[in-house]
Amino acid sequence: MKFFIDTANLAQIKEAHDLGILDGVTTNPSLMAKEGIKGDDAVMKHYLTICELVDGGDVSAEVLSTNVDEIIEEGKKLAAIHPSIVVKVPMIKDGVKALKWFSDNGIKTNCTLVFSAGQAILAAKAGANYVSPFIGRIDDSNWDGVELIKQIAQIYKIQGYKTEILAASIRSPLHIVKCAEAGSDVVTSPLEPILGLLKHPLTDIGLAKFLEDAKKMRAELAGAK
Ligand code: E4P
């Protein structure tokens, strides 16, 4: 399973990249706004900085248009920023038409705001490279986001669809584990749940004991000389 980080924060992207496990980045207009990136030029420049930081990993950049011709124009501009850019397109009727156009014209896409298996089938039919089911938001509305990942994985396998499942809206380390178990190809997560995967109290207790015993042995050796 590939790991993407879901943020536009450069320090957090660098931290995940330095860990050596990062395969890409996803952003959305809310995440860009959170970093205070305002205006088209600043947004484009920020995407370029992210692409250079992750060095070859896929970077999802979301269109703001909702009309097919405008989505295509905007997507072409985004794709021209850097070869790593993946154009993120919302799951709406014009978005599906644009996904098909991008697929026919060799531009990589991520179909976003997906909340059902039916939407995931449409995204795959339109040739999206990635489909992004928002599992945290599904959980928030009393459904089971991981169940949706399982369902899409089963459908894509049976039908032979090539679209990769990119589990989004991750809230916890357990979400990441459950998505891996459910057959997700990619998970995009904020930094905290990724770092949360590292943690186990028995690791900390075990390491403290190993270091203490090694220190004792060294002290004994030094005393014997
Ligand atoms: C990713 O592509 C989405 O934009 C993101 O995961 C949404 O997450 P949220 O539900 O935490 O806003």
Coordinates of C-alpha atoms in Angstrom, one line a residue, residues 2-217:
K2 CA 1.3 3.4 -0.9
F3 CA 1.4 6.2 1.7
F4 CA 0.4 9.8 0.7
I5 CA 0.3 12.7 3.2
D6 CA -2.9 14.7 3.2
T7 CA -1.7 18.3 3.8
A8 CA -0.3 21.4 2.1
N9 CA 2.0 22.1 5.0
L10 CA 5.6 21.9 3.8
A11 CA 7.2 21.1 7.2
Q12 CA 4.9 18.1 7.6
I13 CA 5.5 16.9 4.0
K14 CA 9.2 17.1 4.7
E15 CA 8.9 15.2 8.0
A16 CA 7.0 12.4 6.3
H17 CA 9.4 12.4 3.3
D18 CA 12.4 12.2 5.7
L19 CA 10.9 9.1 7.3
G20 CA 11.5 7.4 3.9
I21 CA 8.0 6.1 3.5
L22 CA 6.2 8.8 1.5
D23 CA 4.9 8.0 -2.0
G24 CA 3.0 11.3 -2.6
V25 CA 0.8 14.1 -1.4
T26 CA -2.8 15.1 -1.6
T27 CA -4.1 18.6 -1.1
N28 CA -7.5 20.2 -1.4
P29 CA -8.7 23.8 -1.4
S30 CA -9.4 23.7 2.4
L31 CA -5.9 22.5 3.1
M32 CA -4.3 25.2 0.8
A33 CA -6.4 27.8 2.6
K34 CA -5.3 26.5 6.0
E35 CA -1.7 27.3 4.9
G36 CA -2.7 30.8 3.9
I37 CA -1.9 30.2 0.2
K38 CA -3.9 32.9 -1.7
G39 CA -4.2 33.6 -5.4
D40 CA -3.6 31.5 -8.5
D41 CA 0.2 32.3 -8.8
A42 CA 0.9 31.5 -5.2
V43 CA -1.1 28.2 -5.5
M44 CA 0.8 27.1 -8.6
K45 CA 4.1 28.0 -6.9
H46 CA 3.1 26.1 -3.8
Y47 CA 2.3 23.0 -5.9
L48 CA 5.7 23.2 -7.6
T49 CA 7.5 23.4 -4.2
I50 CA 5.6 20.3 -3.0
C51 CA 6.4 18.4 -6.2
E52 CA 10.1 19.3 -5.8
L53 CA 10.0 18.2 -2.1
V54 CA 8.5 14.8 -2.8
D55 CA 10.8 14.1 -5.7
G56 CA 8.8 12.0 -8.1
G57 CA 5.8 11.1 -5.9
D58 CA 2.3 11.9 -7.1
V59 CA 0.9 15.2 -6.0
S60 CA -2.9 15.8 -6.2
A61 CA -3.9 19.3 -7.1
E62 CA -7.7 20.0 -7.1
V63 CA -9.6 21.9 -9.7
L64 CA -12.1 24.6 -8.5
S65 CA -14.2 24.6 -11.7
T66 CA -17.4 22.6 -12.0
N67 CA -18.1 22.9 -15.7
V68 CA -16.5 20.4 -18.0
D69 CA -14.7 22.8 -20.4
E70 CA -13.4 24.8 -17.4
I71 CA -12.3 21.7 -15.5
I72 CA -10.3 20.6 -18.6
E73 CA -8.6 24.0 -19.0
E74 CA -7.8 24.3 -15.3
G75 CA -6.6 20.6 -15.2
K76 CA -4.3 21.3 -18.2
K77 CA -2.7 24.3 -16.4
L78 CA -2.2 22.2 -13.2
A79 CA -0.7 19.3 -15.1
A80 CA 1.7 21.6 -16.8
I81 CA 3.2 22.7 -13.4
H82 CA 5.2 19.4 -13.0
P83 CA 5.1 15.8 -14.2
S84 CA 4.1 14.7 -10.7
I85 CA 0.8 16.5 -10.7
V86 CA -2.4 14.4 -10.6
V87 CA -5.5 16.5 -11.4
K88 CA -8.1 16.1 -8.6
V89 CA -11.6 16.2 -10.0
P90 CA -14.9 16.1 -8.0
M91 CA -17.4 13.3 -8.5
I92 CA -20.0 15.3 -10.4
K93 CA -21.5 14.9 -13.9
D94 CA -19.1 17.3 -15.5
G95 CA -16.3 15.9 -13.5
V96 CA -16.9 12.4 -14.9
K97 CA -16.8 13.9 -18.5
A98 CA -13.6 15.7 -17.7
L99 CA -12.0 12.5 -16.2
K100 CA -12.7 10.7 -19.5
W101 CA -11.1 13.6 -21.4
F102 CA -8.0 13.6 -19.1
S103 CA -7.7 9.8 -19.4
D104 CA -7.9 10.0 -23.2
N105 CA -5.3 12.7 -23.2
G106 CA -2.7 11.2 -20.9
I107 CA -3.3 13.4 -17.9
K108 CA -3.4 11.6 -14.5
T109 CA -6.4 12.1 -12.3
N110 CA -7.8 11.5 -8.8
C111 CA -11.6 11.4 -8.5
T112 CA -12.4 13.0 -5.2
L113 CA -15.5 13.3 -2.9
V114 CA -16.5 9.7 -3.4
F115 CA -18.9 8.3 -0.9
S116 CA -20.5 5.2 -2.6
A117 CA -19.6 2.1 -4.6
G118 CA -21.7 3.5 -7.5
Q119 CA -19.6 6.6 -7.7
A120 CA -16.4 4.5 -7.6
I121 CA -17.6 2.4 -10.5
L122 CA -18.3 5.6 -12.6
A123 CA -14.8 7.0 -11.7
A124 CA -13.2 3.7 -12.9
K125 CA -15.3 3.6 -16.1
A126 CA -14.2 7.2 -16.8
G127 CA -10.5 6.1 -16.5
A128 CA -9.6 7.9 -13.3
N129 CA -6.1 6.8 -12.0
Y130 CA -7.2 7.1 -8.4
V131 CA -10.6 7.1 -6.7
S132 CA -10.8 8.8 -3.2
P133 CA -13.5 7.5 -0.9
F134 CA -13.6 9.8 2.2
I135 CA -13.8 7.2 4.9
G136 CA -13.6 9.5 8.0
R137 CA -16.5 11.6 6.7
I138 CA -18.5 8.4 6.1
D139 CA -17.8 7.3 9.7
D140 CA -18.8 10.8 10.9
S141 CA -22.3 10.3 9.3
N142 CA -22.8 6.9 11.0
W143 CA -21.8 4.6 8.1
D144 CA -18.7 2.4 7.9
G145 CA -16.0 4.0 5.7
V146 CA -13.8 0.9 5.8
E147 CA -16.7 -1.3 4.6
L148 CA -16.9 1.0 1.5
I149 CA -13.2 0.4 0.8
K150 CA -13.8 -3.4 1.0
Q151 CA -16.8 -3.2 -1.3
I152 CA -14.9 -1.1 -3.9
A153 CA -11.9 -3.4 -3.7
Q154 CA -14.1 -6.4 -4.4
I155 CA -15.9 -4.7 -7.3
Y156 CA -12.6 -3.5 -8.9
K157 CA -11.1 -7.0 -8.6
I158 CA -14.1 -8.7 -10.1
Q159 CA -14.4 -6.2 -12.9
G160 CA -10.6 -5.8 -13.6
Y161 CA -10.7 -2.0 -13.2
K162 CA -7.2 -0.5 -13.1
T163 CA -8.2 2.6 -10.9
E164 CA -6.3 2.6 -7.6
I165 CA -8.3 3.0 -4.4
L166 CA -6.9 6.0 -2.4
A167 CA -8.5 5.9 1.0
A168 CA -8.9 9.6 2.1
S169 CA -10.3 11.5 5.1
I170 CA -8.2 9.3 7.5
R171 CA -8.6 10.1 11.2
S172 CA -6.5 7.5 13.1
P173 CA -3.6 5.0 12.8
L174 CA -6.3 2.3 13.0
H175 CA -8.0 3.7 9.9
I176 CA -4.7 3.1 8.1
V177 CA -4.4 -0.5 9.3
K178 CA -8.0 -1.2 8.4
C179 CA -7.6 0.2 4.9
A180 CA -4.5 -1.9 4.3
E181 CA -6.6 -5.0 5.5
A182 CA -9.5 -3.9 3.3
G183 CA -7.4 -3.9 0.1
S184 CA -6.8 -0.1 -0.4
D185 CA -4.0 0.6 -2.8
V186 CA -3.1 3.9 -1.2
V187 CA -3.9 5.7 2.0
T188 CA -3.7 9.5 2.3
S189 CA -3.4 10.7 5.9
P190 CA -2.5 13.7 7.9
L191 CA 0.9 13.4 9.7
E192 CA -0.4 12.5 13.1
P193 CA -2.0 9.1 12.2
I194 CA 1.1 8.2 10.2
L195 CA 3.3 8.9 13.2
G196 CA 0.8 7.1 15.4
L197 CA 1.6 3.8 13.6
L198 CA 5.0 4.0 15.3
K199 CA 3.7 3.9 18.8
H200 CA 3.4 0.9 21.2
P201 CA 4.0 1.1 24.9
L202 CA 5.7 -2.3 24.9
T203 CA 8.2 -1.0 22.4
D204 CA 9.1 1.9 24.7
I205 CA 9.3 -0.4 27.8
G206 CA 11.3 -3.0 25.9
L207 CA 13.8 -0.5 24.5
A208 CA 14.3 1.2 27.9
K209 CA 15.1 -2.3 29.4
F210 CA 17.5 -3.2 26.6
L211 CA 19.4 0.1 27.0
E212 CA 19.5 -0.2 30.8
D213 CA 20.9 -3.8 30.6
A214 CA 23.5 -2.8 28.0
K215 CA 24.5 0.2 30.2
K216 CA 25.0 -2.1 33.2
M217 CA 27.1 -4.5 31.1

